[in-house]
GROMACS .gro file of C-alpha atoms in nm:
model
  438
    1UNK     CA    1  -2.484  -2.230  -5.549
    2UNK     CA    2  -2.470  -2.267  -5.167
    3UNK     CA    3  -2.198  -2.482  -5.021
    4UNK     CA    4  -2.113  -2.667  -4.700
    5UNK     CA    5  -1.772  -2.627  -4.540
    6UNK     CA    6  -1.670  -2.908  -4.306
    7UNK     CA    7  -1.392  -2.793  -4.072
    8UNK     CA    8  -1.200  -3.061  -3.882
    9UNK     CA    9  -1.021  -2.892  -3.590
   10UNK     CA   10  -0.861  -3.213  -3.461
   11UNK     CA   11  -0.515  -3.338  -3.544
   12UNK     CA   12  -0.635  -3.653  -3.721
   13UNK     CA   13  -0.841  -3.733  -4.035
   14UNK     CA   14  -1.214  -3.773  -3.976
   15UNK     CA   15  -1.455  -3.963  -4.200
   16UNK     CA   16  -1.810  -3.842  -4.258
   17UNK     CA   17  -2.096  -4.035  -4.414
   18UNK     CA   18  -2.282  -3.809  -4.657
   19UNK     CA   19  -2.645  -3.837  -4.764
   20UNK     CA   20  -2.808  -3.609  -5.019
   21UNK     CA   21  -2.489  -3.429  -5.124
   22UNK     CA   22  -2.153  -3.527  -5.275
   23UNK     CA   23  -2.325  -3.800  -5.477
   24UNK     CA   24  -2.388  -3.979  -5.146
   25UNK     CA   25  -2.017  -4.053  -5.115
   26UNK     CA   26  -1.831  -4.038  -4.785
   27UNK     CA   27  -1.571  -3.768  -4.734
   28UNK     CA   28  -1.255  -3.779  -4.523
   29UNK     CA   29  -1.140  -3.442  -4.389
   30UNK     CA   30  -0.775  -3.424  -4.287
   31UNK     CA   31  -0.661  -3.301  -3.948
   32UNK     CA   32  -0.667  -2.920  -3.919
   33UNK     CA   33  -0.827  -2.912  -4.264
   34UNK     CA   34  -1.151  -2.826  -4.441
   35UNK     CA   35  -1.359  -2.978  -4.719
   36UNK     CA   36  -1.625  -2.796  -4.919
   37UNK     CA   37  -1.932  -2.973  -5.059
   38UNK     CA   38  -2.185  -2.826  -5.301
   39UNK     CA   39  -2.532  -2.779  -5.157
   40UNK     CA   40  -2.776  -2.703  -5.439
   41UNK     CA   41  -3.070  -2.476  -5.369
   42UNK     CA   42  -3.365  -2.661  -5.213
   43UNK     CA   43  -3.147  -2.967  -5.148
   44UNK     CA   44  -3.158  -3.168  -4.824
   45UNK     CA   45  -2.917  -3.411  -4.666
   46UNK     CA   46  -2.713  -3.524  -4.369
   47UNK     CA   47  -2.344  -3.539  -4.278
   48UNK     CA   48  -2.267  -3.803  -4.014
   49UNK     CA   49  -1.940  -3.846  -3.822
   50UNK     CA   50  -1.817  -4.205  -3.820
   51UNK     CA   51  -1.637  -4.356  -3.521
   52UNK     CA   52  -1.470  -4.691  -3.586
   53UNK     CA   53  -1.736  -4.752  -3.848
   54UNK     CA   54  -2.027  -4.656  -3.622
   55UNK     CA   55  -2.257  -4.367  -3.706
   56UNK     CA   56  -2.243  -4.083  -3.458
   57UNK     CA   57  -2.341  -3.718  -3.431
   58UNK     CA   58  -2.483  -3.570  -3.749
   59UNK     CA   59  -2.565  -3.239  -3.913
   60UNK     CA   60  -2.881  -3.243  -4.121
   61UNK     CA   61  -3.076  -2.977  -4.303
   62UNK     CA   62  -3.236  -2.816  -4.607
   63UNK     CA   63  -3.120  -2.518  -4.811
   64UNK     CA   64  -3.385  -2.253  -4.885
   65UNK     CA   65  -3.677  -2.428  -4.724
   66UNK     CA   66  -4.004  -2.290  -4.592
   67UNK     CA   67  -4.022  -1.911  -4.613
   68UNK     CA   68  -3.691  -1.894  -4.800
   69UNK     CA   69  -3.494  -1.992  -4.489
   70UNK     CA   70  -3.238  -2.265  -4.430
   71UNK     CA   71  -3.333  -2.530  -4.175
   72UNK     CA   72  -3.065  -2.739  -4.005
   73UNK     CA   73  -2.984  -2.906  -3.676
   74UNK     CA   74  -2.738  -3.135  -3.499
   75UNK     CA   75  -2.864  -3.475  -3.385
   76UNK     CA   76  -2.718  -3.756  -3.176
   77UNK     CA   77  -3.018  -3.987  -3.204
   78UNK     CA   78  -2.802  -4.253  -3.377
   79UNK     CA   79  -2.510  -4.209  -3.138
   80UNK     CA   80  -2.210  -3.982  -3.076
   81UNK     CA   81  -1.834  -3.993  -3.038
   82UNK     CA   82  -1.735  -3.634  -3.109
   83UNK     CA   83  -1.856  -3.274  -3.111
   84UNK     CA   84  -2.035  -3.116  -3.407
   85UNK     CA   85  -2.180  -2.769  -3.465
   86UNK     CA   86  -2.348  -2.612  -3.767
   87UNK     CA   87  -2.419  -2.250  -3.853
   88UNK     CA   88  -2.464  -2.017  -4.146
   89UNK     CA   89  -2.121  -1.884  -4.234
   90UNK     CA   90  -2.066  -1.542  -4.082
   91UNK     CA   91  -2.372  -1.568  -3.854
   92UNK     CA   92  -2.286  -1.745  -3.525
   93UNK     CA   93  -2.634  -1.662  -3.392
   94UNK     CA   94  -2.763  -1.949  -3.607
   95UNK     CA   95  -2.527  -2.204  -3.450
   96UNK     CA   96  -2.666  -2.536  -3.331
   97UNK     CA   97  -2.492  -2.824  -3.161
   98UNK     CA   98  -2.281  -2.855  -2.847
   99UNK     CA   99  -1.905  -2.798  -2.899
  100UNK     CA  100  -1.838  -2.973  -2.566
  101UNK     CA  101  -2.070  -3.271  -2.608
  102UNK     CA  102  -1.820  -3.547  -2.532
  103UNK     CA  103  -1.646  -3.346  -2.262
  104UNK     CA  104  -1.980  -3.305  -2.081
  105UNK     CA  105  -2.053  -3.675  -2.118
  106UNK     CA  106  -1.715  -3.757  -1.966
  107UNK     CA  107  -1.772  -3.519  -1.677
  108UNK     CA  108  -2.112  -3.670  -1.605
  109UNK     CA  109  -1.972  -4.024  -1.628
  110UNK     CA  110  -1.700  -3.934  -1.379
  111UNK     CA  111  -1.969  -3.821  -1.134
  112UNK     CA  112  -2.208  -4.112  -1.199
  113UNK     CA  113  -2.254  -4.373  -0.926
  114UNK     CA  114  -2.182  -4.741  -0.972
  115UNK     CA  115  -2.548  -4.828  -1.022
  116UNK     CA  116  -2.584  -4.580  -1.308
  117UNK     CA  117  -2.268  -4.702  -1.477
  118UNK     CA  118  -2.382  -5.060  -1.449
  119UNK     CA  119  -2.719  -4.978  -1.607
  120UNK     CA  120  -2.544  -4.806  -1.898
  121UNK     CA  121  -2.259  -5.051  -1.951
  122UNK     CA  122  -2.392  -5.155  -2.291
  123UNK     CA  123  -2.474  -4.798  -2.396
  124UNK     CA  124  -2.154  -4.609  -2.316
  125UNK     CA  125  -1.829  -4.731  -2.470
  126UNK     CA  126  -1.510  -4.662  -2.273
  127UNK     CA  127  -1.140  -4.640  -2.352
  128UNK     CA  128  -0.868  -4.825  -2.162
  129UNK     CA  129  -0.880  -4.558  -1.891
  130UNK     CA  130  -1.251  -4.610  -1.835
  131UNK     CA  131  -1.352  -4.284  -2.005
  132UNK     CA  132  -1.641  -4.255  -2.254
  133UNK     CA  133  -1.539  -4.238  -2.620
  134UNK     CA  134  -1.873  -4.320  -2.785
  135UNK     CA  135  -2.238  -4.364  -2.693
  136UNK     CA  136  -2.501  -4.580  -2.862
  137UNK     CA  137  -2.817  -4.448  -3.028
  138UNK     CA  138  -3.042  -4.289  -2.762
  139UNK     CA  139  -3.347  -4.365  -2.978
  140UNK     CA  140  -3.284  -4.736  -2.916
  141UNK     CA  141  -3.184  -4.705  -2.551
  142UNK     CA  142  -3.436  -4.512  -2.338
  143UNK     CA  143  -3.220  -4.544  -2.026
  144UNK     CA  144  -2.932  -4.377  -2.215
  145UNK     CA  145  -3.152  -4.094  -2.341
  146UNK     CA  146  -3.277  -4.029  -1.988
  147UNK     CA  147  -2.921  -4.013  -1.853
  148UNK     CA  148  -2.793  -3.794  -2.136
  149UNK     CA  149  -3.055  -3.533  -2.052
  150UNK     CA  150  -2.889  -3.494  -1.710
  151UNK     CA  151  -2.539  -3.428  -1.849
  152UNK     CA  152  -2.588  -3.062  -1.944
  153UNK     CA  153  -2.551  -3.113  -2.318
  154UNK     CA  154  -2.764  -2.878  -2.524
  155UNK     CA  155  -2.826  -2.737  -2.870
  156UNK     CA  156  -2.903  -3.068  -3.042
  157UNK     CA  157  -3.153  -3.349  -3.076
  158UNK     CA  158  -3.102  -3.618  -2.811
  159UNK     CA  159  -3.431  -3.790  -2.887
  160UNK     CA  160  -3.641  -3.787  -3.201
  161UNK     CA  161  -3.856  -3.488  -3.098
  162UNK     CA  162  -4.224  -3.456  -3.182
  163UNK     CA  163  -4.313  -3.749  -3.410
  164UNK     CA  164  -4.625  -3.948  -3.500
  165UNK     CA  165  -4.835  -3.803  -3.219
  166UNK     CA  166  -4.559  -3.812  -2.959
  167UNK     CA  167  -4.507  -3.453  -2.835
  168UNK     CA  168  -4.136  -3.518  -2.785
  169UNK     CA  169  -3.901  -3.324  -2.558
  170UNK     CA  170  -3.930  -2.942  -2.574
  171UNK     CA  171  -3.551  -2.904  -2.587
  172UNK     CA  172  -3.544  -3.130  -2.890
  173UNK     CA  173  -3.837  -2.964  -3.062
  174UNK     CA  174  -3.684  -2.617  -3.055
  175UNK     CA  175  -3.393  -2.742  -3.267
  176UNK     CA  176  -3.621  -2.725  -3.570
  177UNK     CA  177  -3.613  -2.343  -3.578
  178UNK     CA  178  -3.527  -2.164  -3.903
  179UNK     CA  179  -3.201  -1.987  -3.983
  180UNK     CA  180  -3.177  -1.644  -4.148
  181UNK     CA  181  -3.249  -1.672  -4.519
  182UNK     CA  182  -3.025  -1.904  -4.719
  183UNK     CA  183  -2.644  -1.888  -4.696
  184UNK     CA  184  -2.343  -2.123  -4.706
  185UNK     CA  185  -2.308  -2.348  -4.401
  186UNK     CA  186  -2.015  -2.417  -4.173
  187UNK     CA  187  -1.992  -2.752  -3.992
  188UNK     CA  188  -1.719  -2.771  -3.726
  189UNK     CA  189  -1.593  -3.100  -3.586
  190UNK     CA  190  -1.388  -3.155  -3.270
  191UNK     CA  191  -1.339  -3.443  -3.028
  192UNK     CA  192  -1.147  -3.549  -2.721
  193UNK     CA  193  -0.817  -3.634  -2.889
  194UNK     CA  194  -0.519  -3.460  -2.741
  195UNK     CA  195  -0.679  -3.421  -2.396
  196UNK     CA  196  -0.401  -3.611  -2.220
  197UNK     CA  197  -0.436  -3.628  -1.848
  198UNK     CA  198  -0.809  -3.560  -1.866
  199UNK     CA  199  -0.993  -3.784  -1.621
  200UNK     CA  200  -1.347  -3.672  -1.681
  201UNK     CA  201  -1.289  -3.322  -1.545
  202UNK     CA  202  -1.244  -3.109  -1.858
  203UNK     CA  203  -1.213  -2.736  -1.818
  204UNK     CA  204  -1.496  -2.511  -1.929
  205UNK     CA  205  -1.324  -2.434  -2.256
  206UNK     CA  206  -1.300  -2.805  -2.349
  207UNK     CA  207  -0.987  -3.005  -2.408
  208UNK     CA  208  -0.940  -2.948  -2.777
  209UNK     CA  209  -0.645  -2.856  -2.991
  210UNK     CA  210  -0.695  -2.588  -3.253
  211UNK     CA  211  -0.525  -2.577  -3.588
  212UNK     CA  212  -0.146  -2.583  -3.578
  213UNK     CA  213  -0.119  -2.236  -3.721
  214UNK     CA  214  -0.320  -2.106  -3.426
  215UNK     CA  215  -0.106  -2.280  -3.166
  216UNK     CA  216   0.086  -2.068  -2.920
  217UNK     CA  217   0.440  -1.999  -3.031
  218UNK     CA  218   0.387  -2.139  -3.381
  219UNK     CA  219   0.468  -1.802  -3.537
  220UNK     CA  220   0.835  -1.787  -3.452
  221UNK     CA  221   1.151  -1.987  -3.379
  222UNK     CA  222   1.109  -2.359  -3.325
  223UNK     CA  223   1.224  -2.521  -3.001
  224UNK     CA  224   1.208  -2.859  -2.832
  225UNK     CA  225   0.884  -2.920  -2.646
  226UNK     CA  226   0.851  -3.040  -2.289
  227UNK     CA  227   0.506  -3.124  -2.152
  228UNK     CA  228   0.378  -2.901  -1.876
  229UNK     CA  229   0.270  -3.014  -1.534
  230UNK     CA  230  -0.095  -3.053  -1.439
  231UNK     CA  231  -0.306  -2.757  -1.333
  232UNK     CA  232  -0.325  -2.905  -0.985
  233UNK     CA  233   0.044  -2.821  -0.945
  234UNK     CA  234  -0.001  -2.457  -1.046
  235UNK     CA  235   0.171  -2.191  -0.838
  236UNK     CA  236  -0.026  -1.891  -0.710
  237UNK     CA  237   0.167  -1.564  -0.687
  238UNK     CA  238   0.088  -1.208  -0.586
  239UNK     CA  239   0.307  -0.901  -0.597
  240UNK     CA  240   0.309  -0.523  -0.597
  241UNK     CA  241   0.651  -0.411  -0.715
  242UNK     CA  242   0.768  -0.131  -0.940
  243UNK     CA  243   0.812  -0.270  -1.293
  244UNK     CA  244   1.158  -0.119  -1.342
  245UNK     CA  245   1.277  -0.285  -1.023
  246UNK     CA  246   1.138  -0.615  -1.147
  247UNK     CA  247   1.302  -0.585  -1.488
  248UNK     CA  248   1.635  -0.520  -1.325
  249UNK     CA  249   1.608  -0.786  -1.055
  250UNK     CA  250   1.485  -1.040  -1.309
  251UNK     CA  251   1.825  -1.034  -1.476
  252UNK     CA  252   1.956  -1.264  -1.204
  253UNK     CA  253   1.650  -1.489  -1.177
  254UNK     CA  254   1.683  -1.698  -1.493
  255UNK     CA  255   1.428  -1.739  -1.773
  256UNK     CA  256   1.080  -1.601  -1.719
  257UNK     CA  257   0.827  -1.324  -1.766
  258UNK     CA  258   0.791  -0.985  -1.596
  259UNK     CA  259   0.412  -0.981  -1.581
  260UNK     CA  260   0.213  -0.661  -1.532
  261UNK     CA  261  -0.153  -0.596  -1.460
  262UNK     CA  262  -0.224  -0.247  -1.599
  263UNK     CA  263  -0.598  -0.276  -1.541
  264UNK     CA  264  -0.807  -0.132  -1.259
  265UNK     CA  265  -0.905  -0.467  -1.108
  266UNK     CA  266  -0.742  -0.778  -0.964
  267UNK     CA  267  -0.682  -1.040  -1.232
  268UNK     CA  268  -0.562  -1.401  -1.252
  269UNK     CA  269  -0.324  -1.501  -1.531
  270UNK     CA  270  -0.247  -1.850  -1.657
  271UNK     CA  271   0.062  -1.985  -1.833
  272UNK     CA  272   0.001  -2.270  -2.079
  273UNK     CA  273   0.284  -2.475  -2.223
  274UNK     CA  274   0.221  -2.628  -2.564
  275UNK     CA  275   0.141  -2.998  -2.604
  276UNK     CA  276   0.183  -3.258  -2.874
  277UNK     CA  277  -0.128  -3.323  -3.080
  278UNK     CA  278  -0.238  -3.670  -3.184
  279UNK     CA  279  -0.052  -3.612  -3.514
  280UNK     CA  280   0.274  -3.550  -3.328
  281UNK     CA  281   0.277  -3.179  -3.409
  282UNK     CA  282   0.298  -2.907  -3.148
  283UNK     CA  283  -0.034  -2.743  -3.064
  284UNK     CA  284  -0.195  -2.519  -2.808
  285UNK     CA  285  -0.283  -2.653  -2.464
  286UNK     CA  286  -0.627  -2.557  -2.331
  287UNK     CA  287  -0.655  -2.766  -2.015
  288UNK     CA  288  -0.342  -2.783  -1.801
  289UNK     CA  289  -0.176  -2.452  -1.713
  290UNK     CA  290   0.179  -2.478  -1.587
  291UNK     CA  291   0.144  -2.182  -1.353
  292UNK     CA  292  -0.108  -1.922  -1.246
  293UNK     CA  293  -0.058  -1.587  -1.082
  294UNK     CA  294  -0.302  -1.333  -0.940
  295UNK     CA  295  -0.209  -0.966  -0.954
  296UNK     CA  296  -0.377  -0.673  -0.788
  297UNK     CA  297  -0.461  -0.373  -1.006
  298UNK     CA  298  -0.153  -0.187  -1.133
  299UNK     CA  299   0.092  -0.440  -0.992
  300UNK     CA  300   0.369  -0.658  -1.131
  301UNK     CA  301   0.559  -0.977  -1.059
  302UNK     CA  302   0.837  -1.187  -1.207
  303UNK     CA  303   0.724  -1.537  -1.304
  304UNK     CA  304   1.010  -1.784  -1.329
  305UNK     CA  305   0.968  -2.047  -1.601
  306UNK     CA  306   1.180  -2.331  -1.738
  307UNK     CA  307   1.395  -2.235  -2.033
  308UNK     CA  308   1.216  -2.502  -2.236
  309UNK     CA  309   0.884  -2.320  -2.201
  310UNK     CA  310   0.703  -2.251  -2.528
  311UNK     CA  311   0.342  -2.142  -2.502
  312UNK     CA  312   0.140  -1.845  -2.383
  313UNK     CA  313   0.001  -1.643  -2.095
  314UNK     CA  314  -0.357  -1.511  -2.092
  315UNK     CA  315  -0.617  -1.363  -1.861
  316UNK     CA  316  -0.808  -1.646  -1.693
  317UNK     CA  317  -0.860  -1.985  -1.853
  318UNK     CA  318  -1.131  -1.924  -2.113
  319UNK     CA  319  -1.136  -1.835  -2.479
  320UNK     CA  320  -1.185  -1.615  -2.673
  321UNK     CA  321  -0.894  -1.429  -2.511
  322UNK     CA  322  -0.588  -1.226  -2.599
  323UNK     CA  323  -0.272  -1.439  -2.602
  324UNK     CA  324   0.085  -1.333  -2.530
  325UNK     CA  325   0.279  -1.610  -2.703
  326UNK     CA  326   0.646  -1.673  -2.633
  327UNK     CA  327   0.935  -1.910  -2.590
  328UNK     CA  328   1.240  -1.848  -2.376
  329UNK     CA  329   1.522  -2.049  -2.533
  330UNK     CA  330   1.492  -2.066  -2.913
  331UNK     CA  331   1.693  -2.341  -3.079
  332UNK     CA  332   1.881  -2.106  -3.311
  333UNK     CA  333   1.988  -1.815  -3.089
  334UNK     CA  334   1.887  -1.933  -2.738
  335UNK     CA  335   1.704  -1.607  -2.682
  336UNK     CA  336   1.344  -1.534  -2.591
  337UNK     CA  337   1.095  -1.453  -2.868
  338UNK     CA  338   0.731  -1.351  -2.841
  339UNK     CA  339   0.429  -1.176  -2.989
  340UNK     CA  340   0.068  -1.083  -2.916
  341UNK     CA  341  -0.198  -1.289  -3.092
  342UNK     CA  342  -0.568  -1.220  -3.148
  343UNK     CA  343  -0.626  -1.539  -3.345
  344UNK     CA  344  -0.814  -1.701  -3.058
  345UNK     CA  345  -1.000  -1.383  -2.969
  346UNK     CA  346  -0.946  -1.060  -2.783
  347UNK     CA  347  -1.053  -0.977  -2.428
  348UNK     CA  348  -0.841  -0.665  -2.399
  349UNK     CA  349  -0.512  -0.503  -2.488
  350UNK     CA  350  -0.168  -0.650  -2.417
  351UNK     CA  351   0.195  -0.574  -2.495
  352UNK     CA  352   0.511  -0.783  -2.497
  353UNK     CA  353   0.856  -0.626  -2.475
  354UNK     CA  354   1.224  -0.712  -2.444
  355UNK     CA  355   1.414  -0.671  -2.116
  356UNK     CA  356   1.770  -0.679  -2.256
  357UNK     CA  357   1.790  -0.308  -2.333
  358UNK     CA  358   1.693  -0.344  -2.701
  359UNK     CA  359   1.360  -0.163  -2.638
  360UNK     CA  360   1.149  -0.384  -2.864
  361UNK     CA  361   0.772  -0.372  -2.807
  362UNK     CA  362   0.482  -0.554  -2.970
  363UNK     CA  363   0.107  -0.547  -2.916
  364UNK     CA  364  -0.120  -0.254  -2.837
  365UNK     CA  365  -0.257  -0.061  -2.535
  366UNK     CA  366  -0.589   0.069  -2.671
  367UNK     CA  367  -0.925  -0.071  -2.556
  368UNK     CA  368  -1.038  -0.197  -2.896
  369UNK     CA  369  -1.352  -0.360  -2.754
  370UNK     CA  370  -1.499  -0.010  -2.739
  371UNK     CA  371  -1.630   0.075  -3.080
  372UNK     CA  372  -1.611  -0.278  -3.221
  373UNK     CA  373  -1.902  -0.383  -3.446
  374UNK     CA  374  -2.165  -0.605  -3.287
  375UNK     CA  375  -2.096  -0.884  -3.535
  376UNK     CA  376  -1.735  -0.911  -3.409
  377UNK     CA  377  -1.838  -1.006  -3.056
  378UNK     CA  378  -1.892  -1.343  -2.895
  379UNK     CA  379  -2.035  -1.404  -2.548
  380UNK     CA  380  -1.787  -1.619  -2.358
  381UNK     CA  381  -1.899  -1.895  -2.123
  382UNK     CA  382  -1.843  -1.664  -1.824
  383UNK     CA  383  -2.078  -1.407  -1.977
  384UNK     CA  384  -1.803  -1.168  -2.091
  385UNK     CA  385  -1.853  -0.999  -2.428
  386UNK     CA  386  -1.524  -1.037  -2.617
  387UNK     CA  387  -1.404  -1.026  -2.975
  388UNK     CA  388  -1.437  -1.364  -3.146
  389UNK     CA  389  -1.165  -1.584  -3.293
  390UNK     CA  390  -1.022  -1.482  -3.629
  391UNK     CA  391  -0.901  -1.837  -3.704
  392UNK     CA  392  -1.186  -2.052  -3.576
  393UNK     CA  393  -1.190  -2.336  -3.326
  394UNK     CA  394  -1.434  -2.590  -3.185
  395UNK     CA  395  -1.669  -2.304  -3.091
  396UNK     CA  396  -1.714  -2.203  -3.453
  397UNK     CA  397  -1.544  -2.068  -3.763
  398UNK     CA  398  -1.346  -1.749  -3.825
  399UNK     CA  399  -1.531  -1.426  -3.753
  400UNK     CA  400  -1.488  -1.199  -4.054
  401UNK     CA  401  -1.618  -0.891  -3.874
  402UNK     CA  402  -1.348  -0.934  -3.607
  403UNK     CA  403  -1.082  -0.987  -3.876
  404UNK     CA  404  -1.177  -0.670  -4.063
  405UNK     CA  405  -1.206  -0.459  -3.749
  406UNK     CA  406  -0.878  -0.576  -3.593
  407UNK     CA  407  -0.688  -0.528  -3.916
  408UNK     CA  408  -0.808  -0.169  -3.918
  409UNK     CA  409  -0.756  -0.071  -3.553
  410UNK     CA  410  -0.455  -0.289  -3.462
  411UNK     CA  411  -0.293  -0.418  -3.778
  412UNK     CA  412  -0.093  -0.733  -3.847
  413UNK     CA  413   0.238  -0.564  -3.760
  414UNK     CA  414   0.143  -0.522  -3.392
  415UNK     CA  415  -0.037  -0.854  -3.338
  416UNK     CA  416  -0.118  -1.174  -3.522
  417UNK     CA  417  -0.472  -1.147  -3.654
  418UNK     CA  418  -0.491  -1.425  -3.911
  419UNK     CA  419  -0.153  -1.597  -3.896
  420UNK     CA  420   0.093  -1.565  -4.179
  421UNK     CA  421   0.372  -1.309  -4.159
  422UNK     CA  422   0.427  -0.942  -4.094
  423UNK     CA  423   0.401  -0.937  -3.714
  424UNK     CA  424   0.703  -0.808  -3.522
  425UNK     CA  425   0.904  -1.080  -3.346
  426UNK     CA  426   0.993  -0.938  -3.005
  427UNK     CA  427   1.331  -1.086  -2.914
  428UNK     CA  428   1.526  -1.060  -2.590
  429UNK     CA  429   1.872  -1.217  -2.567
  430UNK     CA  430   1.850  -1.269  -2.189
  431UNK     CA  431   1.560  -1.523  -2.206
  432UNK     CA  432   1.324  -1.283  -2.031
  433UNK     CA  433   1.032  -1.083  -2.169
  434UNK     CA  434   0.787  -0.838  -2.013
  435UNK     CA  435   0.412  -0.888  -2.072
  436UNK     CA  436   0.156  -0.625  -1.970
  437UNK     CA  437  -0.221  -0.674  -1.981
  438UNK     CA  438  -0.445  -0.366  -1.990
   0.00000   0.00000   0.00000
């Protein structure tokens, strides 16, 4: 029997109204948790996110419909207050919905003039900071539907589509396309919780927190968390220094990272310090890097960081991407600890190593994107073809092809692929690690 997995990637429980399945009983999915509902063959129904008791974005569909295919879509015609996507499990090409729906609405609201905001004051509900948290049903508010079509949201029904002689909007009508045969479904929910400091200018990767087990630094020693500064206060650095000189000179510069660009092109790198999720637990930060540094090809620099830092460094600001996760002052031994993680994707090789003379090294140097199966790839928002997340996030669920391939060519000992244990903890007593991106 087919089933429907509802994945809640936020840090708080989320209630869904269910029609057609689960005996028409609502389901509450815990933060960073999943619920599975039976979806009998030929059955139809809808799963609707509730926001303070109000119906919002919904996933609706039919198993094994016309031509033996599943039909499903995401709709916001009765309102929205979060982000919802749906796809056949293991086939992201069937995905519908916009994983950045509310972030795009906030961005558009920030840019809207006073006249527009006044005309929509009864349609767009704001929090205490004046930011949208929920919108009314576009089907009942033509002025809202018109504005929503200017926000850049896509992949879902905004209006009702073709109906009773009305040709509808072409972007709505194409949401009725068939999937590929009949398979289990994955519905992924995210929202704007945890996006502290966001004033309607979310980054391209959206301000969402992924599951705690995917958060940077969650794999090793615990440490007190201190919130990072805003991206606007980032520091830009450039350097071309011999790595051995840097490793030696870094001994007198306090906690930090000897960062190396082993590639053949200039590259920007961003350091993200973890944040507290809405449930009070530590989680990955996707919006406010503490520092950034740009390195020319085959160059290195020492990046000084506070001893309290616990997070990651990655190429650019987007995911999927390879993460070098680390902390510099663990609570038990006050040393630095780190690893390489592919849980949130892979955009190239990376290594992390000690600088205290212990000669510990983790990660890998091979270009594993070459030779990877097509099903393991995801096209990032900048157009780059990278290996997809093995843990899942607001962009979709875990990619099994990436999991299988990375386990074979990298292995859990060198890098975290699906969490758990077995990955080398790279420790350095002097609170300094070296990270090289290839």
